[in-house]
Amino acid sequence: MKNKNLKSPLMDSNSELSTKPQSQLMRQDASHYYEVKIPNHPNGVPQMHCGNVKDAERLLEIYPDATMSKIYLPHPPQTVDVPYISVAPDLELPMQQILPESQAEPLDLK
């Protein structure tokens, strides 16, 4: 999806979201970032990556000849089950010894 000066394509109202098919909802929520290509950047930077559409739109305001595209990550993150081992209760730390009360006296700072 390449657009020039794209203005907030993801701003859908709740009523619009409820009428879209499930596949479109999942695709919209898939992990992605925005790539802004800047042909005439003063420092020669060819492109910038943004995680937020507002940041990408701000770059388009600064560089009017720039183009923006939404890049989807190749594989969505997966949930991983992490095994654990239960430890016996006898491996608890021993009780700490109570230290003797301090003999220090308060300072007079007058």
PDB file of C-alpha atoms in Angstrom:
ATOM      1  CA  MET A   1       0.000   0.000   0.000  1.00  0.00           C
ATOM      2  CA  LYS A   2       1.965   2.997  -1.250  1.00  0.00           C
ATOM      3  CA  ASN A   3       0.423   6.407  -0.756  1.00  0.00           C
ATOM      4  CA  LYS A   4       1.633   9.936  -1.121  1.00  0.00           C
ATOM      5  CA  ASN A   5       0.750  12.083   1.910  1.00  0.00           C
ATOM      6  CA  LEU A   6      -1.481   9.420   3.423  1.00  0.00           C
ATOM      7  CA  LYS A   7      -3.873  10.819   6.047  1.00  0.00           C
ATOM      8  CA  SER A   8      -4.855   8.355   8.774  1.00  0.00           C
ATOM      9  CA  PRO A   9      -6.245   5.338   6.870  1.00  0.00           C
ATOM     10  CA  LEU A  10      -6.571   3.297  10.068  1.00  0.00           C
ATOM     11  CA  MET A  11      -9.064   5.592  11.805  1.00  0.00           C
ATOM     12  CA  ASP A  12     -12.194   3.453  11.652  1.00  0.00           C
ATOM     13  CA  SER A  13     -15.237   3.978  13.816  1.00  0.00           C
ATOM     14  CA  ASN A  14     -16.489   1.086  15.923  1.00  0.00           C
ATOM     15  CA  SER A  15     -19.473   0.624  13.628  1.00  0.00           C
ATOM     16  CA  GLU A  16     -17.170   0.204  10.626  1.00  0.00           C
ATOM     17  CA  LEU A  17     -15.025  -2.320  12.484  1.00  0.00           C
ATOM     18  CA  SER A  18     -18.011  -4.468  13.378  1.00  0.00           C
ATOM     19  CA  THR A  19     -19.131  -4.742   9.738  1.00  0.00           C
ATOM     20  CA  LYS A  20     -15.747  -5.827   8.360  1.00  0.00           C
ATOM     21  CA  PRO A  21     -14.995  -9.534   7.811  1.00  0.00           C
ATOM     22  CA  GLN A  22     -12.819 -11.214  10.436  1.00  0.00           C
ATOM     23  CA  SER A  23      -9.904 -11.642   7.995  1.00  0.00           C
ATOM     24  CA  GLN A  24      -9.707  -7.873   7.434  1.00  0.00           C
ATOM     25  CA  LEU A  25      -9.792  -7.220  11.182  1.00  0.00           C
ATOM     26  CA  MET A  26      -6.941  -9.632  11.773  1.00  0.00           C
ATOM     27  CA  ARG A  27      -4.889  -8.151   8.918  1.00  0.00           C
ATOM     28  CA  GLN A  28      -5.366  -4.632  10.304  1.00  0.00           C
ATOM     29  CA  ASP A  29      -4.137  -5.705  13.745  1.00  0.00           C
ATOM     30  CA  ALA A  30      -1.159  -7.669  12.355  1.00  0.00           C
ATOM     31  CA  SER A  31       2.315  -6.486  13.354  1.00  0.00           C
ATOM     32  CA  HIS A  32       3.545  -3.754  11.031  1.00  0.00           C
ATOM     33  CA  TYR A  33       5.616  -0.601  10.712  1.00  0.00           C
ATOM     34  CA  TYR A  34       5.601   2.354   8.349  1.00  0.00           C
ATOM     35  CA  GLU A  35       8.405   3.044   5.897  1.00  0.00           C
ATOM     36  CA  VAL A  36       8.796   6.628   4.688  1.00  0.00           C
ATOM     37  CA  LYS A  37      11.030   6.991   1.611  1.00  0.00           C
ATOM     38  CA  ILE A  38      12.577  10.440   1.274  1.00  0.00           C
ATOM     39  CA  PRO A  39      14.121  11.058  -2.160  1.00  0.00           C
ATOM     40  CA  ASN A  40      15.761  14.455  -1.446  1.00  0.00           C
ATOM     41  CA  HIS A  41      16.743  14.291   2.223  1.00  0.00           C
ATOM     42  CA  PRO A  42      19.439  16.897   3.057  1.00  0.00           C
ATOM     43  CA  ASN A  43      21.646  14.296   4.794  1.00  0.00           C
ATOM     44  CA  GLY A  44      21.101  11.604   2.170  1.00  0.00           C
ATOM     45  CA  VAL A  45      18.893   9.401   4.376  1.00  0.00           C
ATOM     46  CA  PRO A  46      16.940   7.232   1.890  1.00  0.00           C
ATOM     47  CA  GLN A  47      14.213   6.000   4.257  1.00  0.00           C
ATOM     48  CA  MET A  48      12.939   6.109   7.817  1.00  0.00           C
ATOM     49  CA  HIS A  49      10.933   3.505   9.724  1.00  0.00           C
ATOM     50  CA  CYS A  50       8.155   4.486  12.127  1.00  0.00           C
ATOM     51  CA  GLY A  51       6.078   2.330  14.432  1.00  0.00           C
ATOM     52  CA  ASN A  52       3.274   4.873  14.642  1.00  0.00           C
ATOM     53  CA  VAL A  53       1.214   6.303  11.782  1.00  0.00           C
ATOM     54  CA  LYS A  54       1.287   9.768  13.389  1.00  0.00           C
ATOM     55  CA  ASP A  55       5.098   9.798  13.250  1.00  0.00           C
ATOM     56  CA  ALA A  56       5.023   8.783   9.582  1.00  0.00           C
ATOM     57  CA  GLU A  57       2.442  11.476   8.805  1.00  0.00           C
ATOM     58  CA  ARG A  58       4.650  14.063  10.525  1.00  0.00           C
ATOM     59  CA  LEU A  59       7.548  13.065   8.268  1.00  0.00           C
ATOM     60  CA  LEU A  60       5.262  13.492   5.252  1.00  0.00           C
ATOM     61  CA  GLU A  61       4.480  17.016   6.432  1.00  0.00           C
ATOM     62  CA  ILE A  62       8.179  17.835   6.780  1.00  0.00           C
ATOM     63  CA  TYR A  63       9.160  16.232   3.438  1.00  0.00           C
ATOM     64  CA  PRO A  64       6.278  16.767   0.954  1.00  0.00           C
ATOM     65  CA  ASP A  65       7.900  14.647  -1.789  1.00  0.00           C
ATOM     66  CA  ALA A  66       8.224  11.609   0.512  1.00  0.00           C
ATOM     67  CA  THR A  67       6.133   8.463   0.141  1.00  0.00           C
ATOM     68  CA  MET A  68       4.847   6.164   2.867  1.00  0.00           C
ATOM     69  CA  SER A  69       4.140   2.435   2.817  1.00  0.00           C
ATOM     70  CA  LYS A  70       2.849   0.063   5.478  1.00  0.00           C
ATOM     71  CA  ILE A  71       5.083  -2.990   5.908  1.00  0.00           C
ATOM     72  CA  TYR A  72       3.682  -6.140   7.531  1.00  0.00           C
ATOM     73  CA  LEU A  73       6.080  -8.397   9.415  1.00  0.00           C
ATOM     74  CA  PRO A  74       6.514 -11.799   7.729  1.00  0.00           C
ATOM     75  CA  HIS A  75       5.259 -13.915  10.630  1.00  0.00           C
ATOM     76  CA  PRO A  76       3.021 -12.715  13.444  1.00  0.00           C
ATOM     77  CA  PRO A  77       4.430 -13.354  16.924  1.00  0.00           C
ATOM     78  CA  GLN A  78       3.455 -16.695  18.419  1.00  0.00           C
ATOM     79  CA  THR A  79       2.687 -17.553  22.018  1.00  0.00           C
ATOM     80  CA  VAL A  80       5.271 -19.875  23.517  1.00  0.00           C
ATOM     81  CA  ASP A  81       4.682 -22.264  26.418  1.00  0.00           C
ATOM     82  CA  VAL A  82       7.557 -22.076  28.893  1.00  0.00           C
ATOM     83  CA  PRO A  83       7.934 -25.141  31.152  1.00  0.00           C
ATOM     84  CA  TYR A  84       8.734 -24.714  34.813  1.00  0.00           C
ATOM     85  CA  ILE A  85       9.956 -26.994  37.600  1.00  0.00           C
ATOM     86  CA  SER A  86       8.368 -26.879  41.026  1.00  0.00           C
ATOM     87  CA  VAL A  87      10.941 -26.494  43.804  1.00  0.00           C
ATOM     88  CA  ALA A  88      10.562 -28.284  47.133  1.00  0.00           C
ATOM     89  CA  PRO A  89       9.729 -25.987  50.071  1.00  0.00           C
ATOM     90  CA  ASP A  90      12.831 -27.100  52.059  1.00  0.00           C
ATOM     91  CA  LEU A  91      15.040 -24.963  49.798  1.00  0.00           C
ATOM     92  CA  GLU A  92      13.865 -21.748  51.462  1.00  0.00           C
ATOM     93  CA  LEU A  93      16.365 -19.248  52.843  1.00  0.00           C
ATOM     94  CA  PRO A  94      17.215 -19.624  56.546  1.00  0.00           C
ATOM     95  CA  MET A  95      15.910 -17.038  59.032  1.00  0.00           C
ATOM     96  CA  GLN A  96      18.166 -13.996  59.417  1.00  0.00           C
ATOM     97  CA  GLN A  97      19.761 -13.268  62.772  1.00  0.00           C
ATOM     98  CA  ILE A  98      18.609 -10.102  64.480  1.00  0.00           C
ATOM     99  CA  LEU A  99      21.567  -7.742  64.823  1.00  0.00           C
ATOM    100  CA  PRO A 100      22.201  -5.962  68.129  1.00  0.00           C
ATOM    101  CA  GLU A 101      20.721  -2.491  68.504  1.00  0.00           C
ATOM    102  CA  SER A 102      22.994   0.343  67.412  1.00  0.00           C
ATOM    103  CA  GLN A 103      24.831   2.448  70.001  1.00  0.00           C
ATOM    104  CA  ALA A 104      24.947   5.495  67.724  1.00  0.00           C
ATOM    105  CA  GLU A 105      23.650   8.797  69.042  1.00  0.00           C
ATOM    106  CA  PRO A 106      21.890  11.452  66.915  1.00  0.00           C
ATOM    107  CA  LEU A 107      23.969  14.423  65.704  1.00  0.00           C
ATOM    108  CA  ASP A 108      23.185  17.955  66.804  1.00  0.00           C
ATOM    109  CA  LEU A 109      23.433  20.130  63.696  1.00  0.00           C
ATOM    110  CA  LYS A 110      22.973  23.527  65.371  1.00  0.00           C
TER     111      LYS A 110
END
